[in-house]
Tab-separated table of C-alpha atoms in Angstrom:
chain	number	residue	atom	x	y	z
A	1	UNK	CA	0.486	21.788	-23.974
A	2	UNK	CA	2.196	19.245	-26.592
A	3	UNK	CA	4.838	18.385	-23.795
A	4	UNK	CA	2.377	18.254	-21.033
A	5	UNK	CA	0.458	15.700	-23.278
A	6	UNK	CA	3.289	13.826	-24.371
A	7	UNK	CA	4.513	13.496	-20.698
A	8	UNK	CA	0.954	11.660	-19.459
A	9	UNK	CA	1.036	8.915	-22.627
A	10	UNK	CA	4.757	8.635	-21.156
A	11	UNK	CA	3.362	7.746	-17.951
A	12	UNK	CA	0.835	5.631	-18.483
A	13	UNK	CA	2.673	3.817	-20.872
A	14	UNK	CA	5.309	3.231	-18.108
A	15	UNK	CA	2.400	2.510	-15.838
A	16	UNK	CA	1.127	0.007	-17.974
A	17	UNK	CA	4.559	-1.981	-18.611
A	18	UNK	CA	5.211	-1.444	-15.092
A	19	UNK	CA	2.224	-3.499	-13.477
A	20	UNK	CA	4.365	-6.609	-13.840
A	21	UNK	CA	6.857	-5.047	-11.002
A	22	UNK	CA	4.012	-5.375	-8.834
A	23	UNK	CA	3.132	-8.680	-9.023
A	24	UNK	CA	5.118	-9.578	-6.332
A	25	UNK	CA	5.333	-11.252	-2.731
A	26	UNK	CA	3.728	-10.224	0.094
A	27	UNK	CA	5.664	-9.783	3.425
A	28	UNK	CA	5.403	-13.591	4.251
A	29	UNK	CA	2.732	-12.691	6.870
A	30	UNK	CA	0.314	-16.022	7.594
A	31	UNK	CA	-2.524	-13.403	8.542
A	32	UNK	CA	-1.888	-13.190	4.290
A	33	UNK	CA	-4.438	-16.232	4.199
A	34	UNK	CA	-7.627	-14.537	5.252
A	35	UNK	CA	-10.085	-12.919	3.232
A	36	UNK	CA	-8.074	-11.200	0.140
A	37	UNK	CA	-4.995	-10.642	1.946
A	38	UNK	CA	-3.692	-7.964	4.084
A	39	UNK	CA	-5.129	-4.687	3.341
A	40	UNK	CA	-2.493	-1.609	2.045
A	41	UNK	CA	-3.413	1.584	3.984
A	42	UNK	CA	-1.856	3.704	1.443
A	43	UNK	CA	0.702	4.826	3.277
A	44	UNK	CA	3.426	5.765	1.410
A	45	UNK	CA	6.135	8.144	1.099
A	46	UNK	CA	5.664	10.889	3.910
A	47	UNK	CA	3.021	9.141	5.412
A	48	UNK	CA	5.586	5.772	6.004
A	49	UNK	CA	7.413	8.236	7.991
A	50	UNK	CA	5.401	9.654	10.197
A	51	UNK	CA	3.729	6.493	11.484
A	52	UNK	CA	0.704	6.157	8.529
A	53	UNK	CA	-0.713	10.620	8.717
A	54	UNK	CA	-1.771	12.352	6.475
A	55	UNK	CA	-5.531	12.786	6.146
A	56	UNK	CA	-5.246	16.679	7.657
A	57	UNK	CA	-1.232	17.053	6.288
A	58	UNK	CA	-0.982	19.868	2.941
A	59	UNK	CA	3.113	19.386	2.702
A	60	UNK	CA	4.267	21.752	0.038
A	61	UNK	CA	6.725	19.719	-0.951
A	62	UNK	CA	6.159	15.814	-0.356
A	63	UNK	CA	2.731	14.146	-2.201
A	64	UNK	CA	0.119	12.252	0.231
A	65	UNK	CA	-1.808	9.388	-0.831
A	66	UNK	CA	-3.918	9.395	2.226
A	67	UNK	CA	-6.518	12.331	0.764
A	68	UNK	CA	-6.767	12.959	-2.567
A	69	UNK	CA	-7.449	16.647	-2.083
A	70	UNK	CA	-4.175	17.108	-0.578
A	71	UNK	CA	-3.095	17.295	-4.782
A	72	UNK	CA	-3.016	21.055	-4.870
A	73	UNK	CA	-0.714	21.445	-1.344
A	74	UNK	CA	2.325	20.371	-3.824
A	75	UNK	CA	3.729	24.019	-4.852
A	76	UNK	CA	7.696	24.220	-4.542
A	77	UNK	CA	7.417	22.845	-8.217
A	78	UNK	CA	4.893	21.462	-11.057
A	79	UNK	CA	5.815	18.333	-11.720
A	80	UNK	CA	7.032	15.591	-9.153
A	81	UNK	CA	7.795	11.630	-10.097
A	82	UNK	CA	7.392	9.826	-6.409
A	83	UNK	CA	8.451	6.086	-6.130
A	84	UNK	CA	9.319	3.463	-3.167
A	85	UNK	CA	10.525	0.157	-2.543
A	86	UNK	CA	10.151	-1.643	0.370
A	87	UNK	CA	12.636	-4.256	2.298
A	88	UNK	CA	10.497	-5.876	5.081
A	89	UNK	CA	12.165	-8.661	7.500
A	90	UNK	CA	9.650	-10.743	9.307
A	91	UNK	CA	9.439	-12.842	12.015
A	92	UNK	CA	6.891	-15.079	12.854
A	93	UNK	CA	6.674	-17.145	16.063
A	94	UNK	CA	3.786	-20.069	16.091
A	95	UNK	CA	4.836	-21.021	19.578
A	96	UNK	CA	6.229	-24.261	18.003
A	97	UNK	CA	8.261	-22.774	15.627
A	98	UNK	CA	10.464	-19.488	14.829
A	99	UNK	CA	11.340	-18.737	10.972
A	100	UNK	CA	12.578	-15.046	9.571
A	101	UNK	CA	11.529	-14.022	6.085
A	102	UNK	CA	12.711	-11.116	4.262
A	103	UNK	CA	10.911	-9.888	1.010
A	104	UNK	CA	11.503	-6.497	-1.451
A	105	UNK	CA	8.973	-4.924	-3.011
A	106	UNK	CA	8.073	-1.774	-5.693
A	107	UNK	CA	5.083	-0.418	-3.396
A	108	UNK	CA	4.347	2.881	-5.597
A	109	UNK	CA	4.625	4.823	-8.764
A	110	UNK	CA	3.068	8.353	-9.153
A	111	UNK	CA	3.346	11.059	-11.813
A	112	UNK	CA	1.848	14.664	-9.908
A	113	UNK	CA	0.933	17.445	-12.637
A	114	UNK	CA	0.449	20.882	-11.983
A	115	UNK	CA	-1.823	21.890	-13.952
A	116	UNK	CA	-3.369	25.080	-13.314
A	117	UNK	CA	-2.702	27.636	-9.874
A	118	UNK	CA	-5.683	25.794	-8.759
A	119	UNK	CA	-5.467	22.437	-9.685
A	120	UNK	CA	-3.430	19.436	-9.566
A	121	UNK	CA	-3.511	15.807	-11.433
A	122	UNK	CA	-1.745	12.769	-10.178
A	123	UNK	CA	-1.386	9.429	-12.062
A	124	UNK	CA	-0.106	6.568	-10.618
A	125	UNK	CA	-0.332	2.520	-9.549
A	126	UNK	CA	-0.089	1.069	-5.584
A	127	UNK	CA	-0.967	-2.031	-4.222
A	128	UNK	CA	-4.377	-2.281	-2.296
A	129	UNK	CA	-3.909	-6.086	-0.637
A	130	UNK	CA	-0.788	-8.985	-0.985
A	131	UNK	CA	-0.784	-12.703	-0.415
A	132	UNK	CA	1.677	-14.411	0.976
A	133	UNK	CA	1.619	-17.395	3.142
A	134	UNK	CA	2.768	-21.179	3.487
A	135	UNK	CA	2.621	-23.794	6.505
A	136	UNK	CA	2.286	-27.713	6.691
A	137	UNK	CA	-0.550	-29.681	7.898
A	138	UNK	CA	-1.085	-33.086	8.529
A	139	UNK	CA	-4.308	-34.540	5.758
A	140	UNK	CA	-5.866	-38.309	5.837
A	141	UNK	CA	-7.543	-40.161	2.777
A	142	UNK	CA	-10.931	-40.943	3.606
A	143	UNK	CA	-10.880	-44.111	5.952
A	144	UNK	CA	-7.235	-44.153	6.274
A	145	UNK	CA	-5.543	-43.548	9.688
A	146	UNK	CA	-2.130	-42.879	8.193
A	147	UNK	CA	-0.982	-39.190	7.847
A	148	UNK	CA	0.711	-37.638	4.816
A	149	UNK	CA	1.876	-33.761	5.127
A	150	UNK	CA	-0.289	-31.356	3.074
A	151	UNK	CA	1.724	-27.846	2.083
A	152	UNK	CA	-0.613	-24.953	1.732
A	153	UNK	CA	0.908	-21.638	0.210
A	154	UNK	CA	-0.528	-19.124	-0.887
A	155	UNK	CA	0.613	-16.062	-3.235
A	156	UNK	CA	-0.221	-12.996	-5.120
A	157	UNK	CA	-1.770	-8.971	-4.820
A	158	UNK	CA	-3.787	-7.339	-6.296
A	159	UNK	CA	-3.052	-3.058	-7.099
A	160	UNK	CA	-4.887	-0.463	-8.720
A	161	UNK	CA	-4.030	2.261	-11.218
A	162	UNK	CA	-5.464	5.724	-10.795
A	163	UNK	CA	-6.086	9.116	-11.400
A	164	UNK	CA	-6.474	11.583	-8.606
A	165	UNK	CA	-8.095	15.341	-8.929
A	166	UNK	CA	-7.725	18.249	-6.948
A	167	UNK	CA	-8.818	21.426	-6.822
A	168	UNK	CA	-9.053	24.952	-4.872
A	169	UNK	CA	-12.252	25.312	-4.730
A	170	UNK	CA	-11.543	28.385	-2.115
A	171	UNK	CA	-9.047	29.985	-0.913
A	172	UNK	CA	-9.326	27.612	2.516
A	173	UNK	CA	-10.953	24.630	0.652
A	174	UNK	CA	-9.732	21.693	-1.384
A	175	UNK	CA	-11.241	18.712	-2.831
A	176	UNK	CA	-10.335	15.707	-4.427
A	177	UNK	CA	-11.485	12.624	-6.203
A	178	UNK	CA	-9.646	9.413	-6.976
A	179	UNK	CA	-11.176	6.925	-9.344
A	180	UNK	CA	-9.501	3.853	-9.823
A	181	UNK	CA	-9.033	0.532	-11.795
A	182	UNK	CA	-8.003	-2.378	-9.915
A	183	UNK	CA	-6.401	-5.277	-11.124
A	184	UNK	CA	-4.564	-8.508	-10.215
A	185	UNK	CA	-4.688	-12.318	-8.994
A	186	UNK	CA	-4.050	-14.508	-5.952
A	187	UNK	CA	-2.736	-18.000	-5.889
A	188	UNK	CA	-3.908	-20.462	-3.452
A	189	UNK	CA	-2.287	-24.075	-3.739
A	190	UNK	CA	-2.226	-27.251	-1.594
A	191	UNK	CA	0.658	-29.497	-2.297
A	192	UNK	CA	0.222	-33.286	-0.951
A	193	UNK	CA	3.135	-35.656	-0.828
A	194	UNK	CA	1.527	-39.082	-0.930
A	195	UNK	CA	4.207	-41.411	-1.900
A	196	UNK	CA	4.355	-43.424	1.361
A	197	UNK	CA	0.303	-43.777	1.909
A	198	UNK	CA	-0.254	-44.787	-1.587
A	199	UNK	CA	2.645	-47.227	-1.940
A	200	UNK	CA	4.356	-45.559	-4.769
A	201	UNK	CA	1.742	-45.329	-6.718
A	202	UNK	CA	0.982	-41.406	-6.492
A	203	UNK	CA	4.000	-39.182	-5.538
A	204	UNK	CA	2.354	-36.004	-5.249
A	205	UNK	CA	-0.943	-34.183	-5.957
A	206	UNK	CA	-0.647	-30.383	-6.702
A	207	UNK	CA	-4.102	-28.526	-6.281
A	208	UNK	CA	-4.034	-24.892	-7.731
A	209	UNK	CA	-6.972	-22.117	-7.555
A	210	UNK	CA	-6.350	-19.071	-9.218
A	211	UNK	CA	-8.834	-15.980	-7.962
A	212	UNK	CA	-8.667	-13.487	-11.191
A	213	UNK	CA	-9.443	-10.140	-9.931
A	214	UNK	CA	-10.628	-6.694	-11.880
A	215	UNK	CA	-12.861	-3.657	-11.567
A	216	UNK	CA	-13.180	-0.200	-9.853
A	217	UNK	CA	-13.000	1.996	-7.249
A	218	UNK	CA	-13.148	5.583	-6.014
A	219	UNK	CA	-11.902	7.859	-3.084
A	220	UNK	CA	-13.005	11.331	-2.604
A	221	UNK	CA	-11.325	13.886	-0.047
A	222	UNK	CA	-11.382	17.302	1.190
A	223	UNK	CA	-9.136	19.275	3.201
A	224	UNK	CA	-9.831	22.774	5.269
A	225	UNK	CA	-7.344	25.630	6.061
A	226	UNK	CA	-8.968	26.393	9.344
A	227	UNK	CA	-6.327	28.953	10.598
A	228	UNK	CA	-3.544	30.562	9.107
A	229	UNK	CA	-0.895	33.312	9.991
A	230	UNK	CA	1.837	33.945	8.287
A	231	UNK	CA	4.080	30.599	7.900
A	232	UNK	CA	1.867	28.697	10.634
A	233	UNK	CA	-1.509	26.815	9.384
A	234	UNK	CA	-4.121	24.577	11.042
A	235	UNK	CA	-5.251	22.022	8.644
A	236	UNK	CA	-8.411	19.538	8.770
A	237	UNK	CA	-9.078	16.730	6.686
A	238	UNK	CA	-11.592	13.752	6.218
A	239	UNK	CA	-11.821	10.988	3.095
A	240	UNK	CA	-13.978	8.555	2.403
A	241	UNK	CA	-13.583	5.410	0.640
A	242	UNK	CA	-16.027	3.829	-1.400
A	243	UNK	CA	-16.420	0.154	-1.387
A	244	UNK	CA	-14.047	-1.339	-4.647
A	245	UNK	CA	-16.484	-3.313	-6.473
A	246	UNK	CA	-14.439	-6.624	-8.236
A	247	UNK	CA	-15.390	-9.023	-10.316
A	248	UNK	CA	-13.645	-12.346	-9.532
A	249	UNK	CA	-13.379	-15.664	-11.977
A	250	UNK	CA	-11.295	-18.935	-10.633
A	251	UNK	CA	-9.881	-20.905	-12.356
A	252	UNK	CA	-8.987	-24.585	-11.122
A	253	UNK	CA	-6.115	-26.511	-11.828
A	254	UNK	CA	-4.988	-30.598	-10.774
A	255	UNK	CA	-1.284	-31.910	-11.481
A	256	UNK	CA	-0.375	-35.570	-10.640
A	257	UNK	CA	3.361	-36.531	-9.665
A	258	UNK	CA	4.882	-33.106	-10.288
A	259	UNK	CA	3.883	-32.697	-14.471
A	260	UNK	CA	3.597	-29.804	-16.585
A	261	UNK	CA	0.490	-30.668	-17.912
A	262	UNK	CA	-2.862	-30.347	-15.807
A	263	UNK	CA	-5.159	-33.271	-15.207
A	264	UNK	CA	-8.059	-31.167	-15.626
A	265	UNK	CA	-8.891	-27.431	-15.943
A	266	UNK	CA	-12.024	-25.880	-14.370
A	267	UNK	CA	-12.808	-21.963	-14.919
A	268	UNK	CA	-15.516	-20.814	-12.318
A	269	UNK	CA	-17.785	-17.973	-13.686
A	270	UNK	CA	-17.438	-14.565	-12.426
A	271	UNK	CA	-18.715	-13.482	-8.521
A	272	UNK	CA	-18.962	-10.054	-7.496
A	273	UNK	CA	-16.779	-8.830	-4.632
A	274	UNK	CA	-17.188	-6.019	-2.621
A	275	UNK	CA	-13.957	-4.740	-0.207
A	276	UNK	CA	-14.690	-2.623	2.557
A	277	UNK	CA	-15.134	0.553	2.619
A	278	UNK	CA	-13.014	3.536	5.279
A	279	UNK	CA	-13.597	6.636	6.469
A	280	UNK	CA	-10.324	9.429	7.736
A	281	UNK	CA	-9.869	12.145	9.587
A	282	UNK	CA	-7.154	13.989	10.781
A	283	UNK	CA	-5.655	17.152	11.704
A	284	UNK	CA	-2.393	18.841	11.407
A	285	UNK	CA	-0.374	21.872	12.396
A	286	UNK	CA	2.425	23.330	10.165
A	287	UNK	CA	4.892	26.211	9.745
A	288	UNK	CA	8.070	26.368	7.663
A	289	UNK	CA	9.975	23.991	9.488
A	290	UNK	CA	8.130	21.471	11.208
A	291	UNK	CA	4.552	19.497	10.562
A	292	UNK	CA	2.642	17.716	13.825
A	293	UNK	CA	-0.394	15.769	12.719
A	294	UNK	CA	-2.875	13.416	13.770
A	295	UNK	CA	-5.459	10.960	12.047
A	296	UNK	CA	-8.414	8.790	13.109
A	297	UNK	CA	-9.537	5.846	10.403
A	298	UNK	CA	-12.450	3.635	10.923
A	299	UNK	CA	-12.583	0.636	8.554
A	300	UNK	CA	-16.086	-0.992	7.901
A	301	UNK	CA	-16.879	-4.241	6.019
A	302	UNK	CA	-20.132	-6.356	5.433
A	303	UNK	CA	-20.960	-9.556	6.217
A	304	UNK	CA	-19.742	-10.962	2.484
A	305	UNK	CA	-16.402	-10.179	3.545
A	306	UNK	CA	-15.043	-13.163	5.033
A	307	UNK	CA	-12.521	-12.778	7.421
A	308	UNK	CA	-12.664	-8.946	8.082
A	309	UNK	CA	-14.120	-7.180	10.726
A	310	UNK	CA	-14.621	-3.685	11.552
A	311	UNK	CA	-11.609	-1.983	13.108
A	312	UNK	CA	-10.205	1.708	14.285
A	313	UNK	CA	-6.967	3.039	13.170
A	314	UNK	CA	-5.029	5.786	15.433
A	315	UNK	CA	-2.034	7.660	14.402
A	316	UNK	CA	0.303	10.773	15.414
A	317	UNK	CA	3.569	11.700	13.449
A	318	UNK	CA	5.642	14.589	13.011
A	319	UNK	CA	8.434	16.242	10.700
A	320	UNK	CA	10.856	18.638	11.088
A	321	UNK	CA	13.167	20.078	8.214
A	322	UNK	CA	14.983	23.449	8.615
A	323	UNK	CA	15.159	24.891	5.392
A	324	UNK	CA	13.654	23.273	2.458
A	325	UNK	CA	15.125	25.988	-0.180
A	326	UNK	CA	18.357	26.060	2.013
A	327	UNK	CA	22.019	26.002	0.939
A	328	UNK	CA	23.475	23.738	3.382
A	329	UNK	CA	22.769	20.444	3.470
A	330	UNK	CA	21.998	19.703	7.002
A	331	UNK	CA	19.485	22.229	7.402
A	332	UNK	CA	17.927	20.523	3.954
A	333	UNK	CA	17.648	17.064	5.389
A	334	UNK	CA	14.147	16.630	7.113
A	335	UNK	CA	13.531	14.140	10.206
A	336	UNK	CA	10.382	12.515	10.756
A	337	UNK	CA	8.555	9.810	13.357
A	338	UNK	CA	5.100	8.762	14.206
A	339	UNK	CA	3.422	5.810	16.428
A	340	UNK	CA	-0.123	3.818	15.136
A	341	UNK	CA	-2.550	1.307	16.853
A	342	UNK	CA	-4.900	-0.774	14.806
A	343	UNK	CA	-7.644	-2.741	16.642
A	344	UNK	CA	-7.478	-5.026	14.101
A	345	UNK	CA	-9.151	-5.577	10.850
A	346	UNK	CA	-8.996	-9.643	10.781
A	347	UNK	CA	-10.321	-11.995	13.486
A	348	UNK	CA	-8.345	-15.186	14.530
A	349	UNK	CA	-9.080	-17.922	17.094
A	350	UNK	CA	-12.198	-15.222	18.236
A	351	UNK	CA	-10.619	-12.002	18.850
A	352	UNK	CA	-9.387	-9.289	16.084
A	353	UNK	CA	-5.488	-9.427	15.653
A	354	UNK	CA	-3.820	-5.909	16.740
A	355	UNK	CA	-1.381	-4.279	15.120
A	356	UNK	CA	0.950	-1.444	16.860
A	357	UNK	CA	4.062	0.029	14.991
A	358	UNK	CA	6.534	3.214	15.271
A	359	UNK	CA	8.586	4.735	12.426
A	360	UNK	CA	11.527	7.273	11.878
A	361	UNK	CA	12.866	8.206	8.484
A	362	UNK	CA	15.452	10.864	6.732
A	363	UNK	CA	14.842	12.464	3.744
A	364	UNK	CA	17.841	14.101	2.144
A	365	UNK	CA	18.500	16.582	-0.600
A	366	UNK	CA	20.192	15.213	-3.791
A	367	UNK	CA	20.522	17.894	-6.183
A	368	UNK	CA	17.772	20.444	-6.818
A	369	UNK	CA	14.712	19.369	-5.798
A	370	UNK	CA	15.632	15.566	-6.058
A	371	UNK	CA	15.485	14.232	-2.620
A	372	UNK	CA	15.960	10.479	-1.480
A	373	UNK	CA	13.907	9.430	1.776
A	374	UNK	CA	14.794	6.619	3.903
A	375	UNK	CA	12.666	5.709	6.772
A	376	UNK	CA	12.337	2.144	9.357
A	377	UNK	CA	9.193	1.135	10.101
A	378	UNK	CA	8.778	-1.419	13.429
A	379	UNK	CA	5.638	-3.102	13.199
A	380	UNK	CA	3.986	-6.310	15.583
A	381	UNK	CA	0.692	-8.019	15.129
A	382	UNK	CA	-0.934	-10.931	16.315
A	383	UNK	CA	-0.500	-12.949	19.352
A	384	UNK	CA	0.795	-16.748	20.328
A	385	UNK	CA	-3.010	-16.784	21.307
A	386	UNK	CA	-3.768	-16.669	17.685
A	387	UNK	CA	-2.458	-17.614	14.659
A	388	UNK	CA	0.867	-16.405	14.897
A	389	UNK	CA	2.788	-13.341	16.719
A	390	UNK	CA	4.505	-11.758	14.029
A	391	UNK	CA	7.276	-9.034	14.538
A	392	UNK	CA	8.351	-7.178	11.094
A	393	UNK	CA	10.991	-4.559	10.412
A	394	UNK	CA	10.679	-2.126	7.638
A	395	UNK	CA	13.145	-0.456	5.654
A	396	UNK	CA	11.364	2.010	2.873
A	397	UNK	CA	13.399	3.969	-0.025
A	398	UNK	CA	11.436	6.514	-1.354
A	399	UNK	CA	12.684	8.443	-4.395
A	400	UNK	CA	10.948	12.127	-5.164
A	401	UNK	CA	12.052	13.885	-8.086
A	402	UNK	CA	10.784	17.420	-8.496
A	403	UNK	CA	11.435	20.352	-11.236
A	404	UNK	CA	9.896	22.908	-12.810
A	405	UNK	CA	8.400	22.179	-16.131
A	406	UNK	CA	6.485	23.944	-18.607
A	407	UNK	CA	7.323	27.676	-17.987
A	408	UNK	CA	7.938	29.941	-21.253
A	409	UNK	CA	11.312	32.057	-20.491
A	410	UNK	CA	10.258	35.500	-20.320
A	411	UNK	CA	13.232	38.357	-21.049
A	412	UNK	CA	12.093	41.799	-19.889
């Protein structure tokens, strides 16, 4: 029990010193500018392979973010440490111009506990939105007919840090809940380079909000074991999440001709925001070698969320892997692929901006139950109708390392 104990301060100490790691760039995406960002879908690990399932999916061996009932599905081992980082190259095409922009990110960090035959806890940090945008306009004083180039950019995320509960309630039935703090800030400044309409006599203006974001959230799950027979199961799922209520202060900053110190500071008091809330469901068949699954999401916002709209979210992956506890190493490795369509959760120039991807990934055995899992993810959104069409591929390394802690040695 000491060691169990002293393993959770571990990791939330790590958790804790770790949240810089996350404040990171986004992908580059300009779609970055509306509303909070672009939304994560918690997809991550398995679920990045197999095109974004996982609402129905009990793996035995990988953990899924998607439902937090899916916890207690974990049994090769009783302990598993899952992390990823992300490589994303992106293309975006305005019609009038073509750029590339490549970006690396720490996407997750999860400690899974087992902590009784019946239950499971998982600690652990991932993003839920990222900023990360910049293009030129053209801006005029007041009166003034001569143009002077105005650089917007935009930058920041914010994440959440959570614990996630599981439990066998039957034999066929799981459940789960997921509280969660959520955390972070987004950066939106306008650079204007004035020199020539001002004679000299003002280089540059530098306007800087900063949106200071904190509060809390929760997702609840359950999963269902509607047929099973032998090594082959039928699994249903569904998951719900609850709108993340956040309190938001800005603070407002004005620099003159490129100095260090502000021409004036102005803190906003605090608004409350509410994000949107989702519901999943999905299905999945299983034996001891391969996994087919299936998942429907529905996203739903209000009329305070500015820039989002209500979208649908379809999905269909597999996995195949011959033999987890095998001794060669081909039949070890597992394969994986899925497909999703989004209608589109933000609306630009009147009509919601799709998104349609595929993925394939490798996972493959280090030593014990340490595997490494590599997976490409080929995602478009967007149109030259709208904002931008932008064109992103996805590299993902995701890092599970699983053992068996805890167990008294028992000689007979």
């Amino acid at each position: 029990m000491r060691a169990f104990i002293y393993i959770i301060c571990c990791s939330i100490c790590f958790l804790i010193s770790g949240s810089e790691l996350f404040a990171q760039r986004g992908d580059g995406s300009l779609y970055s500018s509306f509303g909070v960002g672009l939304l994560a879908q918690d997809q991550f690990g398995q679920a990045a392979r197999i095109g974004g399932v996982g609402t129905g999916v009990r793996s035995p061996y990988f953990l899924n973010q998607l439902n937090p009932a899916s916890a207690t599905s974990v049994g090769a081992f009783n302990f598993l440490v899952d992390a990823e980082v992300n490589y994303k190259l992106m293309n975006i095409n305005t019609g009038s111009e073509n750029i590339n922009i490549n970006r690396t990110n720490l996407s997750l960090i999860s400690f899974w506990f087992r902590t009784s035959k019946k239950t499971a806890f998982t600690l652990g940090m991932m993003p839920i939105s990222s900023v990360d945008y910049s293009f030129i306009q053209k801006a005029y004083f007041s009166g003034s007919t001569t143009p002077f180039d105005k650089y917007v950019t935009g930058y920041g995320d914010i994440n959440k840090i959570y614990l996630n509960f599981a439990v066998d309630v039957m034999p066929r039935l799981s459940l789960g809940i997921r509280p969660y703090f959520a955390f972070g800030h987004i950066n939106h400044e306008n650079f204007y380079y004035t020199e020539e309409v001002t004679n000299g006599n003002i280089e540059s203006l530098k306007l800087n909000n900063r949106d200071n974001y904190n509060g809390l959230g929760l997702d609840i799950g359950a999963q269902f074991v509607a047929f099973k027979h032998e090594d082959k199961q039928l699994s249903l799922g569904l998951s719900y999440q609850i709108p993340s209520q956040l309190k938001a202060s800005k603070t407002s900053l004005a620099y003159l001709n490129s100095l260090d110190s502000a021409m004036y500071e102005l803190v906003e008091q605090k608004e409350n925001l509410q994000l949107g809330s989702s519901v999943k469901g999905g299905i999945s068949y299983q034996n001891s070698r391969l996994l087919l699954a299936a998942d429907y999401s529905y996203k739903m916002f209000s009329g305070d969320d500015s820039g989002y709209i209500n979208s649908h979210l379809f999905s269909i992956g597999g996995e195949y892997m011959p033999n987890f506890y095998g001794i060669e190493f081909l039949k070890r490795v597992n394969y994986s692929a899925g497909i999703f369509y989004d209608t589109g959760y933000i609306r630009s120039e009147g009509s919601p901006v799709q998104r349609k991807g595929a993925s394939i990934g490798f996972g493959f055995p280090i030593q014990g139950f340490t595997r490494l899992n590599l997976s490409y993810q080929y995602v478009q959104q967007g149109d030259l109708n709208q904002l931008s069409k932008e064109v992103s591929h996805g590299i993902s390394l995701n890092f599970n390392f699983g053992d068996i802690w805890f167990q008294k040695s028992r000689i007979e």
